[in-house]
Amino acid sequence: MIITHLQEDGTAERWSTDDLSAIEAADIEKAMGDVPWRGIEMRLQAQDATALRAVVWAFRRRTEPDLDFATFDIPGWRRRIRARLERAEIDEALNNVMREALAKSEDSTIDVLTPHLRKLAEDPDDVDAALDDLGKGHLTRRHRDSGD
C-alpha cells in the first residue's frame, strides 16, 4: 500500500508498506494493541486514523529513533494522509476474485469489486491493466465506455 502524507508546506511524502522491515511491521502491530498485519491492512484500506498514523510513525522512526507512538500526531490527518493500493495488491485481489468467478462461470463478482479497487488504487488505470492481464478486458472501463 502507498501511504501519502501531505506536509504543511504542500510537499508530499510517500511510502510503500512493502518497504517496511519485519521489525517495523511488528512495531506497528504492537503499537496498535497487537493487531495482526492483515487487520492493519484492512484498517489502512478503510483510512483508519490510527493505522495511518502508525505507518507514518514507523517510517519516521528511521530518522527519529526515539519518536514515541503515544505522542506522535498528524494534525489535520483527514486531508493530509491517505492510503492507496499498489498494482500488486490490485492483481492479488483480482486474482482471488477471478478464481472464485471462474468456479462459478460469472463476472458479477469482479464487477462488484472493480469500482472499489479503482477508488483505492494509487493509479486507477492499474485496475484496467490487471483486468486485461487476467483476460477480462471486456470488463475494463474503457471497453464499456466505447460501447463494444
mmCIF file of N, CA and C in Angstrom:
data_model
loop_
_atom_site.group_PDB
_atom_site.id
_atom_site.type_symbol
_atom_site.label_atom_id
_atom_site.label_comp_id
_atom_site.label_asym_id
_atom_site.label_seq_id
_atom_site.Cartn_x
_atom_site.Cartn_y
_atom_site.Cartn_z
ATOM 1 N N MET A 1 0.827 -1.157 0.000
ATOM 2 C CA MET A 1 0.000 0.000 0.000
ATOM 3 C C MET A 1 0.885 1.238 0.000
ATOM 4 N N ILE A 2 0.435 2.265 -0.691
ATOM 5 C CA ILE A 2 1.148 3.537 -0.709
ATOM 6 C C ILE A 2 0.493 4.461 0.310
ATOM 7 N N ILE A 3 1.294 5.000 1.203
ATOM 8 C CA ILE A 3 0.827 5.973 2.182
ATOM 9 C C ILE A 3 1.400 7.321 1.756
ATOM 10 N N THR A 4 0.516 8.288 1.589
ATOM 11 C CA THR A 4 0.930 9.630 1.195
ATOM 12 C C THR A 4 0.583 10.595 2.316
ATOM 13 N N HIS A 5 1.579 11.399 2.701
ATOM 14 C CA HIS A 5 1.389 12.389 3.760
ATOM 15 C C HIS A 5 1.715 13.756 3.177
ATOM 16 N N LEU A 6 0.703 14.611 3.083
ATOM 17 C CA LEU A 6 0.875 15.966 2.579
ATOM 18 C C LEU A 6 1.409 16.845 3.705
ATOM 19 N N GLN A 7 2.605 17.379 3.503
ATOM 20 C CA GLN A 7 3.247 18.229 4.503
ATOM 21 C C GLN A 7 2.569 19.597 4.557
ATOM 22 N N GLU A 8 2.793 20.318 5.625
ATOM 23 C CA GLU A 8 2.221 21.657 5.756
ATOM 24 C C GLU A 8 2.698 22.592 4.657
ATOM 25 N N ASP A 9 3.903 22.362 4.123
ATOM 26 C CA ASP A 9 4.423 23.220 3.055
ATOM 27 C C ASP A 9 3.932 22.799 1.669
ATOM 28 N N GLY A 10 3.071 21.780 1.605
ATOM 29 C CA GLY A 10 2.497 21.344 0.326
ATOM 30 C C GLY A 10 3.237 20.199 -0.343
ATOM 31 N N THR A 11 4.417 19.857 0.135
ATOM 32 C CA THR A 11 5.133 18.718 -0.439
ATOM 33 C C THR A 11 4.530 17.423 0.105
ATOM 34 N N ALA A 12 4.724 16.365 -0.636
ATOM 35 C CA ALA A 12 4.150 15.080 -0.222
ATOM 36 C C ALA A 12 5.251 14.067 0.037
ATOM 37 N N GLU A 13 5.111 13.354 1.145
ATOM 38 C CA GLU A 13 5.963 12.208 1.439
ATOM 39 C C GLU A 13 5.162 10.973 1.050
ATOM 40 N N ARG A 14 5.831 10.007 0.425
ATOM 41 C CA ARG A 14 5.165 8.767 0.013
ATOM 42 C C ARG A 14 6.002 7.589 0.450
ATOM 43 N N TRP A 15 5.312 6.591 1.012
ATOM 44 C CA TRP A 15 5.975 5.370 1.438
ATOM 45 C C TRP A 15 5.144 4.180 0.986
ATOM 46 N N SER A 16 5.815 3.078 0.742
ATOM 47 C CA SER A 16 5.127 1.829 0.445
ATOM 48 C C SER A 16 5.265 0.911 1.653
ATOM 49 N N THR A 17 4.165 0.297 2.062
ATOM 50 C CA THR A 17 4.244 -0.640 3.182
ATOM 51 C C THR A 17 5.111 -1.844 2.818
ATOM 52 N N ASP A 18 5.322 -2.077 1.518
ATOM 53 C CA ASP A 18 6.226 -3.156 1.101
ATOM 54 C C ASP A 18 7.666 -2.878 1.514
ATOM 55 N N ASP A 19 7.976 -1.616 1.790
ATOM 56 C CA ASP A 19 9.342 -1.253 2.187
ATOM 57 C C ASP A 19 9.578 -1.356 3.693
ATOM 58 N N LEU A 20 8.542 -1.684 4.451
ATOM 59 C CA LEU A 20 8.715 -1.871 5.892
ATOM 60 C C LEU A 20 9.498 -3.155 6.155
ATOM 61 N N SER A 21 10.340 -3.113 7.162
ATOM 62 C CA SER A 21 11.017 -4.337 7.580
ATOM 63 C C SER A 21 10.065 -5.146 8.459
ATOM 64 N N ALA A 22 10.403 -6.378 8.707
ATOM 65 C CA ALA A 22 9.577 -7.223 9.576
ATOM 66 C C ALA A 22 9.511 -6.632 10.986
ATOM 67 N N ILE A 23 10.607 -6.074 11.453
ATOM 68 C CA ILE A 23 10.619 -5.464 12.790
ATOM 69 C C ILE A 23 9.714 -4.240 12.819
ATOM 70 N N GLU A 24 9.761 -3.424 11.769
ATOM 71 C CA GLU A 24 8.899 -2.245 11.722
ATOM 72 C C GLU A 24 7.418 -2.654 11.690
ATOM 73 N N ALA A 25 7.099 -3.674 10.908
ATOM 74 C CA ALA A 25 5.713 -4.159 10.850
ATOM 75 C C ALA A 25 5.274 -4.665 12.227
ATOM 76 N N ALA A 26 6.165 -5.381 12.909
ATOM 77 C CA ALA A 26 5.846 -5.875 14.259
ATOM 78 C C ALA A 26 5.664 -4.717 15.234
ATOM 79 N N ASP A 27 6.473 -3.671 15.086
ATOM 80 C CA ASP A 27 6.320 -2.493 15.946
ATOM 81 C C ASP A 27 4.969 -1.817 15.725
ATOM 82 N N ILE A 28 4.514 -1.773 14.473
ATOM 83 C CA ILE A 28 3.200 -1.205 14.159
ATOM 84 C C ILE A 28 2.114 -2.062 14.804
ATOM 85 N N GLU A 29 2.227 -3.379 14.644
ATOM 86 C CA GLU A 29 1.245 -4.288 15.255
ATOM 87 C C GLU A 29 1.169 -4.064 16.767
ATOM 88 N N LYS A 30 2.329 -3.977 17.404
ATOM 89 C CA LYS A 30 2.386 -3.795 18.858
ATOM 90 C C LYS A 30 1.807 -2.435 19.260
ATOM 91 N N ALA A 31 2.181 -1.386 18.520
ATOM 92 C CA ALA A 31 1.695 -0.040 18.840
ATOM 93 C C ALA A 31 0.181 0.044 18.737
ATOM 94 N N MET A 32 -0.395 -0.771 17.878
ATOM 95 C CA MET A 32 -1.847 -0.756 17.681
ATOM 96 C C MET A 32 -2.555 -1.763 18.575
ATOM 97 N N GLY A 33 -1.868 -2.296 19.569
ATOM 98 C CA GLY A 33 -2.511 -3.213 20.514
ATOM 99 C C GLY A 33 -2.513 -4.646 20.036
ATOM 100 N N ASP A 34 -1.428 -5.058 19.385
ATOM 101 C CA ASP A 34 -1.267 -6.428 18.887
ATOM 102 C C ASP A 34 -2.286 -6.800 17.804
ATOM 103 N N VAL A 35 -2.604 -5.839 16.949
ATOM 104 C CA VAL A 35 -3.455 -6.101 15.784
ATOM 105 C C VAL A 35 -2.598 -6.814 14.739
ATOM 106 N N PRO A 36 -3.032 -7.965 14.218
ATOM 107 C CA PRO A 36 -2.251 -8.657 13.186
ATOM 108 C C PRO A 36 -2.159 -7.802 11.911
ATOM 109 N N TRP A 37 -1.085 -8.011 11.157
ATOM 110 C CA TRP A 37 -0.822 -7.187 9.980
ATOM 111 C C TRP A 37 -2.009 -7.179 9.014
ATOM 112 N N ARG A 38 -2.663 -8.310 8.839
ATOM 113 C CA ARG A 38 -3.821 -8.364 7.922
ATOM 114 C C ARG A 38 -4.904 -7.383 8.375
ATOM 115 N N GLY A 39 -5.099 -7.277 9.672
ATOM 116 C CA GLY A 39 -6.062 -6.322 10.213
ATOM 117 C C GLY A 39 -5.622 -4.888 9.978
ATOM 118 N N ILE A 40 -4.329 -4.651 10.071
ATOM 119 C CA ILE A 40 -3.806 -3.309 9.808
ATOM 120 C C ILE A 40 -4.031 -2.945 8.343
ATOM 121 N N GLU A 41 -3.779 -3.899 7.437
ATOM 122 C CA GLU A 41 -4.029 -3.632 6.011
ATOM 123 C C GLU A 41 -5.489 -3.274 5.769
ATOM 124 N N MET A 42 -6.397 -4.000 6.415
ATOM 125 C CA MET A 42 -7.826 -3.707 6.257
ATOM 126 C C MET A 42 -8.158 -2.315 6.805
ATOM 127 N N ARG A 43 -7.541 -1.974 7.919
ATOM 128 C CA ARG A 43 -7.785 -0.655 8.506
ATOM 129 C C ARG A 43 -7.176 0.449 7.649
ATOM 130 N N LEU A 44 -6.047 0.176 6.997
ATOM 131 C CA LEU A 44 -5.475 1.160 6.075
ATOM 132 C C LEU A 44 -6.415 1.393 4.898
ATOM 133 N N GLN A 45 -6.977 0.314 4.358
ATOM 134 C CA GLN A 45 -7.927 0.467 3.259
ATOM 135 C C GLN A 45 -9.132 1.305 3.674
ATOM 136 N N ALA A 46 -9.516 1.196 4.930
ATOM 137 C CA ALA A 46 -10.648 1.969 5.452
ATOM 138 C C ALA A 46 -10.225 3.382 5.871
ATOM 139 N N GLN A 47 -8.952 3.744 5.670
ATOM 140 C CA GLN A 47 -8.407 5.061 6.003
ATOM 141 C C GLN A 47 -8.498 5.334 7.511
ATOM 142 N N ASP A 48 -8.275 4.293 8.303
ATOM 143 C CA ASP A 48 -8.309 4.393 9.758
ATOM 144 C C ASP A 48 -7.168 5.282 10.255
ATOM 145 N N ALA A 49 -7.510 6.264 11.094
ATOM 146 C CA ALA A 49 -6.522 7.239 11.568
ATOM 147 C C ALA A 49 -5.360 6.597 12.313
ATOM 148 N N THR A 50 -5.640 5.644 13.174
ATOM 149 C CA THR A 50 -4.579 5.027 13.967
ATOM 150 C C THR A 50 -3.642 4.200 13.092
ATOM 151 N N ALA A 51 -4.188 3.462 12.147
ATOM 152 C CA ALA A 51 -3.340 2.665 11.253
ATOM 153 C C ALA A 51 -2.472 3.564 10.381
ATOM 154 N N LEU A 52 -3.051 4.618 9.837
ATOM 155 C CA LEU A 52 -2.275 5.559 9.018
ATOM 156 C C LEU A 52 -1.163 6.197 9.846
ATOM 157 N N ARG A 53 -1.508 6.649 11.032
ATOM 158 C CA ARG A 53 -0.529 7.279 11.930
ATOM 159 C C ARG A 53 0.589 6.306 12.287
ATOM 160 N N ALA A 54 0.231 5.037 12.527
ATOM 161 C CA ALA A 54 1.232 4.040 12.908
ATOM 162 C C ALA A 54 2.241 3.787 11.788
ATOM 163 N N VAL A 55 1.777 3.744 10.554
ATOM 164 C CA VAL A 55 2.700 3.515 9.432
ATOM 165 C C VAL A 55 3.624 4.717 9.249
ATOM 166 N N VAL A 56 3.069 5.918 9.304
ATOM 167 C CA VAL A 56 3.920 7.116 9.187
ATOM 168 C C VAL A 56 4.925 7.146 10.330
ATOM 169 N N TRP A 57 4.471 6.823 11.536
ATOM 170 C CA TRP A 57 5.356 6.775 12.704
ATOM 171 C C TRP A 57 6.516 5.811 12.475
ATOM 172 N N ALA A 58 6.217 4.636 11.933
ATOM 173 C CA ALA A 58 7.278 3.637 11.710
ATOM 174 C C ALA A 58 8.318 4.156 10.719
ATOM 175 N N PHE A 59 7.873 4.794 9.659
ATOM 176 C CA PHE A 59 8.832 5.332 8.687
ATOM 177 C C PHE A 59 9.611 6.511 9.272
ATOM 178 N N ARG A 60 8.951 7.352 10.050
ATOM 179 C CA ARG A 60 9.634 8.496 10.662
ATOM 180 C C ARG A 60 10.680 8.054 11.678
ATOM 181 N N ARG A 61 10.447 6.912 12.331
ATOM 182 C CA ARG A 61 11.419 6.421 13.325
ATOM 183 C C ARG A 61 12.752 6.068 12.681
ATOM 184 N N ARG A 62 12.786 5.905 11.386
ATOM 185 C CA ARG A 62 14.066 5.636 10.723
ATOM 186 C C ARG A 62 15.031 6.803 10.912
ATOM 187 N N THR A 63 14.500 8.013 10.957
ATOM 188 C CA THR A 63 15.355 9.188 11.148
ATOM 189 C C THR A 63 15.235 9.773 12.556
ATOM 190 N N GLU A 64 14.167 9.396 13.281
ATOM 191 C CA GLU A 64 13.949 9.863 14.648
ATOM 192 C C GLU A 64 13.676 8.655 15.544
ATOM 193 N N PRO A 65 14.707 7.875 15.886
ATOM 194 C CA PRO A 65 14.518 6.611 16.602
ATOM 195 C C PRO A 65 13.790 6.710 17.935
ATOM 196 N N ASP A 66 13.819 7.854 18.575
ATOM 197 C CA ASP A 66 13.178 7.999 19.885
ATOM 198 C C ASP A 66 11.735 8.477 19.796
ATOM 199 N N LEU A 67 11.172 8.550 18.610
ATOM 200 C CA LEU A 67 9.807 9.021 18.422
ATOM 201 C C LEU A 67 8.826 8.077 19.119
ATOM 202 N N ASP A 68 7.982 8.629 19.975
ATOM 203 C CA ASP A 68 7.046 7.847 20.783
ATOM 204 C C ASP A 68 5.679 7.804 20.091
ATOM 205 N N PHE A 69 5.156 6.612 19.865
ATOM 206 C CA PHE A 69 3.873 6.471 19.180
ATOM 207 C C PHE A 69 2.737 7.152 19.942
ATOM 208 N N ALA A 70 2.743 7.038 21.248
ATOM 209 C CA ALA A 70 1.655 7.592 22.060
ATOM 210 C C ALA A 70 1.514 9.104 21.879
ATOM 211 N N THR A 71 2.598 9.790 21.594
ATOM 212 C CA THR A 71 2.533 11.244 21.444
ATOM 213 C C THR A 71 2.670 11.703 19.995
ATOM 214 N N PHE A 72 2.939 10.788 19.073
ATOM 215 C CA PHE A 72 3.079 11.141 17.652
ATOM 216 C C PHE A 72 1.700 11.483 17.088
ATOM 217 N N ASP A 73 1.595 12.641 16.465
ATOM 218 C CA ASP A 73 0.308 13.090 15.950
ATOM 219 C C ASP A 73 0.465 13.657 14.548
ATOM 220 N N ILE A 74 -0.632 13.651 13.806
ATOM 221 C CA ILE A 74 -0.678 14.247 12.473
ATOM 222 C C ILE A 74 -1.896 15.173 12.444
ATOM 223 N N PRO A 75 -1.692 16.461 12.760
ATOM 224 C CA PRO A 75 -2.812 17.401 12.733
ATOM 225 C C PRO A 75 -3.427 17.458 11.330
ATOM 226 N N GLY A 76 -4.741 17.567 11.293
ATOM 227 C CA GLY A 76 -5.442 17.633 10.011
ATOM 228 C C GLY A 76 -5.317 16.362 9.195
ATOM 229 N N TRP A 77 -5.234 15.225 9.878
ATOM 230 C CA TRP A 77 -4.934 13.948 9.213
ATOM 231 C C TRP A 77 -5.918 13.627 8.106
ATOM 232 N N ARG A 78 -7.173 13.965 8.214
ATOM 233 C CA ARG A 78 -8.159 13.588 7.188
ATOM 234 C C ARG A 78 -7.823 14.150 5.815
ATOM 235 N N ARG A 79 -7.301 15.345 5.784
ATOM 236 C CA ARG A 79 -6.977 15.954 4.492
ATOM 237 C C ARG A 79 -5.501 15.783 4.108
ATOM 238 N N ARG A 80 -4.692 15.288 5.045
ATOM 239 C CA ARG A 80 -3.253 15.252 4.786
ATOM 240 C C ARG A 80 -2.663 13.866 4.585
ATOM 241 N N ILE A 81 -3.408 12.816 4.915
ATOM 242 C CA ILE A 81 -2.816 11.483 4.816
ATOM 243 C C ILE A 81 -3.837 10.509 4.222
ATOM 244 N N ARG A 82 -3.332 9.604 3.380
ATOM 245 C CA ARG A 82 -4.220 8.606 2.773
ATOM 246 C C ARG A 82 -3.418 7.361 2.412
ATOM 247 N N ALA A 83 -4.148 6.275 2.268
ATOM 248 C CA ALA A 83 -3.558 5.004 1.844
ATOM 249 C C ALA A 83 -4.209 4.615 0.524
ATOM 250 N N ARG A 84 -3.399 4.125 -0.413
ATOM 251 C CA ARG A 84 -3.892 3.693 -1.709
ATOM 252 C C ARG A 84 -3.235 2.372 -2.082
ATOM 253 N N LEU A 85 -3.963 1.571 -2.860
ATOM 254 C CA LEU A 85 -3.454 0.268 -3.283
ATOM 255 C C LEU A 85 -2.423 0.399 -4.391
ATOM 256 N N GLU A 86 -1.445 -0.484 -4.349
ATOM 257 C CA GLU A 86 -0.454 -0.586 -5.414
ATOM 258 C C GLU A 86 -0.903 -1.646 -6.412
ATOM 259 N N ARG A 87 -0.281 -1.667 -7.572
ATOM 260 C CA ARG A 87 -0.668 -2.603 -8.631
ATOM 261 C C ARG A 87 -0.616 -4.058 -8.159
ATOM 262 N N ALA A 88 0.382 -4.442 -7.409
ATOM 263 C CA ALA A 88 0.488 -5.831 -6.946
ATOM 264 C C ALA A 88 -0.714 -6.213 -6.080
ATOM 265 N N GLU A 89 -1.209 -5.282 -5.270
ATOM 266 C CA GLU A 89 -2.368 -5.557 -4.425
ATOM 267 C C GLU A 89 -3.645 -5.676 -5.261
ATOM 268 N N ILE A 90 -3.725 -4.876 -6.307
ATOM 269 C CA ILE A 90 -4.863 -4.968 -7.228
ATOM 270 C C ILE A 90 -4.835 -6.323 -7.923
ATOM 271 N N ASP A 91 -3.644 -6.723 -8.399
ATOM 272 C CA ASP A 91 -3.503 -8.027 -9.049
ATOM 273 C C ASP A 91 -3.929 -9.152 -8.111
ATOM 274 N N GLU A 92 -3.485 -9.082 -6.861
ATOM 275 C CA GLU A 92 -3.822 -10.125 -5.888
ATOM 276 C C GLU A 92 -5.333 -10.205 -5.657
ATOM 277 N N ALA A 93 -5.963 -9.054 -5.471
ATOM 278 C CA ALA A 93 -7.404 -9.041 -5.237
ATOM 279 C C ALA A 93 -8.164 -9.589 -6.436
ATOM 280 N N LEU A 94 -7.771 -9.152 -7.631
ATOM 281 C CA LEU A 94 -8.470 -9.629 -8.830
ATOM 282 C C LEU A 94 -8.200 -11.104 -9.093
ATOM 283 N N ASN A 95 -7.003 -11.570 -8.814
ATOM 284 C CA ASN A 95 -6.711 -12.999 -8.987
ATOM 285 C C ASN A 95 -7.566 -13.850 -8.059
ATOM 286 N N ASN A 96 -7.718 -13.392 -6.810
ATOM 287 C CA ASN A 96 -8.559 -14.126 -5.861
ATOM 288 C C ASN A 96 -10.013 -14.149 -6.328
ATOM 289 N N VAL A 97 -10.497 -13.016 -6.779
ATOM 290 C CA VAL A 97 -11.878 -12.942 -7.252
ATOM 291 C C VAL A 97 -12.040 -13.740 -8.543
ATOM 292 N N MET A 98 -11.010 -13.721 -9.382
ATOM 293 C CA MET A 98 -11.061 -14.441 -10.655
ATOM 294 C C MET A 98 -11.203 -15.943 -10.415
ATOM 295 N N ARG A 99 -10.454 -16.468 -9.457
ATOM 296 C CA ARG A 99 -10.577 -17.898 -9.149
ATOM 297 C C ARG A 99 -12.000 -18.235 -8.731
ATOM 298 N N GLU A 100 -12.566 -17.376 -7.906
ATOM 299 C CA GLU A 100 -13.941 -17.580 -7.450
ATOM 300 C C GLU A 100 -14.929 -17.444 -8.619
ATOM 301 N N ALA A 101 -14.728 -16.440 -9.464
ATOM 302 C CA ALA A 101 -15.628 -16.214 -10.594
ATOM 303 C C ALA A 101 -15.540 -17.357 -11.604
ATOM 304 N N LEU A 102 -14.327 -17.867 -11.829
ATOM 305 C CA LEU A 102 -14.179 -18.980 -12.770
ATOM 306 C C LEU A 102 -14.895 -20.225 -12.261
ATOM 307 N N ALA A 103 -14.839 -20.412 -10.958
ATOM 308 C CA ALA A 103 -15.525 -21.576 -10.389
ATOM 309 C C ALA A 103 -17.035 -21.479 -10.606
ATOM 310 N N LYS A 104 -17.536 -20.258 -10.669
ATOM 311 C CA LYS A 104 -18.980 -20.049 -10.853
ATOM 312 C C LYS A 104 -19.323 -19.661 -12.293
ATOM 313 N N SER A 105 -18.308 -19.501 -13.157
ATOM 314 C CA SER A 105 -18.502 -19.051 -14.544
ATOM 315 C C SER A 105 -19.275 -17.736 -14.616
ATOM 316 N N GLU A 106 -18.860 -16.770 -13.798
ATOM 317 C CA GLU A 106 -19.541 -15.473 -13.829
ATOM 318 C C GLU A 106 -18.551 -14.343 -13.589
ATOM 319 N N ASP A 107 -18.894 -13.162 -14.104
ATOM 320 C CA ASP A 107 -18.073 -11.969 -13.934
ATOM 321 C C ASP A 107 -18.666 -10.999 -12.914
ATOM 322 N N SER A 108 -19.819 -11.313 -12.349
ATOM 323 C CA SER A 108 -20.501 -10.361 -11.469
ATOM 324 C C SER A 108 -19.679 -10.018 -10.229
ATOM 325 N N THR A 109 -18.929 -10.970 -9.714
ATOM 326 C CA THR A 109 -18.107 -10.697 -8.535
ATOM 327 C C THR A 109 -17.034 -9.671 -8.877
ATOM 328 N N ILE A 110 -16.447 -9.809 -10.060
ATOM 329 C CA ILE A 110 -15.426 -8.850 -10.498
ATOM 330 C C ILE A 110 -16.071 -7.488 -10.702
ATOM 331 N N ASP A 111 -17.283 -7.456 -11.288
ATOM 332 C CA ASP A 111 -17.998 -6.192 -11.488
ATOM 333 C C ASP A 111 -18.210 -5.452 -10.177
ATOM 334 N N VAL A 112 -18.475 -6.188 -9.112
ATOM 335 C CA VAL A 112 -18.706 -5.572 -7.807
ATOM 336 C C VAL A 112 -17.402 -5.036 -7.218
ATOM 337 N N LEU A 113 -16.310 -5.738 -7.436
ATOM 338 C CA LEU A 113 -15.026 -5.373 -6.835
ATOM 339 C C LEU A 113 -14.324 -4.220 -7.555
ATOM 340 N N THR A 114 -14.440 -4.123 -8.865
ATOM 341 C CA THR A 114 -13.633 -3.152 -9.611
ATOM 342 C C THR A 114 -13.862 -1.693 -9.215
ATOM 343 N N PRO A 115 -15.085 -1.234 -8.949
ATOM 344 C CA PRO A 115 -15.213 0.173 -8.515
ATOM 345 C C PRO A 115 -14.482 0.437 -7.193
ATOM 346 N N HIS A 116 -14.532 -0.531 -6.293
ATOM 347 C CA HIS A 116 -13.832 -0.406 -5.012
ATOM 348 C C HIS A 116 -12.315 -0.325 -5.243
ATOM 349 N N LEU A 117 -11.804 -1.182 -6.111
ATOM 350 C CA LEU A 117 -10.371 -1.165 -6.402
ATOM 351 C C LEU A 117 -9.965 0.156 -7.059
ATOM 352 N N ARG A 118 -10.787 0.668 -7.976
ATOM 353 C CA ARG A 118 -10.458 1.945 -8.628
ATOM 354 C C ARG A 118 -10.400 3.081 -7.602
ATOM 355 N N LYS A 119 -11.315 3.059 -6.648
ATOM 356 C CA LYS A 119 -11.339 4.100 -5.624
ATOM 357 C C LYS A 119 -10.091 4.058 -4.753
ATOM 358 N N LEU A 120 -9.602 2.860 -4.435
ATOM 359 C CA LEU A 120 -8.450 2.710 -3.546
ATOM 360 C C LEU A 120 -7.108 2.694 -4.268
ATOM 361 N N ALA A 121 -7.125 2.549 -5.586
ATOM 362 C CA ALA A 121 -5.871 2.406 -6.334
ATOM 363 C C ALA A 121 -5.090 3.711 -6.358
ATOM 364 N N GLU A 122 -3.796 3.606 -6.224
ATOM 365 C CA GLU A 122 -2.917 4.762 -6.408
ATOM 366 C C GLU A 122 -3.072 5.257 -7.842
ATOM 367 N N ASP A 123 -3.127 4.329 -8.800
ATOM 368 C CA ASP A 123 -3.363 4.654 -10.207
ATOM 369 C C ASP A 123 -4.557 3.824 -10.678
ATOM 370 N N PRO A 124 -5.738 4.432 -10.839
ATOM 371 C CA PRO A 124 -6.938 3.674 -11.230
ATOM 372 C C PRO A 124 -6.783 2.906 -12.546
ATOM 373 N N ASP A 125 -5.900 3.355 -13.434
ATOM 374 C CA ASP A 125 -5.675 2.625 -14.687
ATOM 375 C C ASP A 125 -5.045 1.253 -14.441
ATOM 376 N N ASP A 126 -4.428 1.072 -13.273
ATOM 377 C CA ASP A 126 -3.862 -0.242 -12.931
ATOM 378 C C ASP A 126 -4.949 -1.306 -12.855
ATOM 379 N N VAL A 127 -6.159 -0.914 -12.505
ATOM 380 C CA VAL A 127 -7.260 -1.876 -12.415
ATOM 381 C C VAL A 127 -7.580 -2.423 -13.807
ATOM 382 N N ASP A 128 -7.680 -1.536 -14.804
ATOM 383 C CA ASP A 128 -7.941 -1.993 -16.169
ATOM 384 C C ASP A 128 -6.787 -2.841 -16.699
ATOM 385 N N ALA A 129 -5.562 -2.449 -16.381
ATOM 386 C CA ALA A 129 -4.401 -3.233 -16.822
ATOM 387 C C ALA A 129 -4.428 -4.628 -16.191
ATOM 388 N N ALA A 130 -4.796 -4.704 -14.923
ATOM 389 C CA ALA A 130 -4.872 -6.001 -14.251
ATOM 390 C C ALA A 130 -5.989 -6.853 -14.855
ATOM 391 N N LEU A 131 -7.115 -6.237 -15.180
ATOM 392 C CA LEU A 131 -8.206 -6.975 -15.830
ATOM 393 C C LEU A 131 -7.768 -7.494 -17.198
ATOM 394 N N ASP A 132 -7.055 -6.658 -17.953
ATOM 395 C CA ASP A 132 -6.519 -7.102 -19.251
ATOM 396 C C ASP A 132 -5.610 -8.308 -19.067
ATOM 397 N N ASP A 133 -4.723 -8.235 -18.067
ATOM 398 C CA ASP A 133 -3.778 -9.329 -17.819
ATOM 399 C C ASP A 133 -4.501 -10.632 -17.447
ATOM 400 N N LEU A 134 -5.667 -10.504 -16.834
ATOM 401 C CA LEU A 134 -6.443 -11.682 -16.448
ATOM 402 C C LEU A 134 -7.300 -12.223 -17.592
ATOM 403 N N GLY A 135 -7.256 -11.528 -18.738
ATOM 404 C CA GLY A 135 -8.097 -11.944 -19.855
ATOM 405 C C GLY A 135 -9.531 -11.470 -19.694
ATOM 406 N N LYS A 136 -9.719 -10.452 -18.874
ATOM 407 C CA LYS A 136 -11.054 -9.902 -18.636
ATOM 408 C C LYS A 136 -11.139 -8.460 -19.146
ATOM 409 N N GLY A 137 -10.510 -8.185 -20.274
ATOM 410 C CA GLY A 137 -10.510 -6.850 -20.857
ATOM 411 C C GLY A 137 -11.897 -6.325 -21.162
ATOM 412 N N HIS A 138 -12.850 -7.234 -21.370
ATOM 413 C CA HIS A 138 -14.225 -6.799 -21.634
ATOM 414 C C HIS A 138 -14.882 -6.147 -20.420
ATOM 415 N N LEU A 139 -14.240 -6.243 -19.261
ATOM 416 C CA LEU A 139 -14.782 -5.633 -18.045
ATOM 417 C C LEU A 139 -14.128 -4.289 -17.720
ATOM 418 N N THR A 140 -13.202 -3.834 -18.559
ATOM 419 C CA THR A 140 -12.498 -2.586 -18.275
ATOM 420 C C THR A 140 -13.403 -1.392 -18.532
ATOM 421 N N ARG A 141 -13.074 -0.302 -17.895
ATOM 422 C CA ARG A 141 -13.845 0.939 -18.040
ATOM 423 C C ARG A 141 -13.789 1.428 -19.481
ATOM 424 N N ARG A 142 -12.628 1.382 -20.122
ATOM 425 C CA ARG A 142 -12.518 1.891 -21.486
ATOM 426 C C ARG A 142 -13.315 1.065 -22.459
ATOM 427 N N HIS A 143 -13.401 -0.256 -22.228
ATOM 428 C CA HIS A 143 -14.185 -1.121 -23.118
ATOM 429 C C HIS A 143 -15.678 -0.796 -22.977
ATOM 430 N N ARG A 144 -16.113 -0.600 -21.761
ATOM 431 C CA ARG A 144 -17.523 -0.273 -21.512
ATOM 432 C C ARG A 144 -17.868 1.092 -22.056
ATOM 433 N N ASP A 145 -16.925 2.065 -21.926
ATOM 434 C CA ASP A 145 -17.181 3.419 -22.406
ATOM 435 C C ASP A 145 -17.264 3.467 -23.926
ATOM 436 N N SER A 146 -16.562 2.542 -24.607
ATOM 437 C CA SER A 146 -16.562 2.553 -26.063
ATOM 438 C C SER A 146 -17.814 1.896 -26.637
ATOM 439 N N GLY A 147 -18.554 1.198 -25.795
ATOM 440 C CA GLY A 147 -19.781 0.553 -26.238
ATOM 441 C C GLY A 147 -19.579 -0.738 -26.987
ATOM 442 N N ASP A 148 -18.369 -1.279 -26.979
ATOM 443 C CA ASP A 148 -18.082 -2.554 -27.664
ATOM 444 C C ASP A 148 -18.675 -3.715 -26.931
#
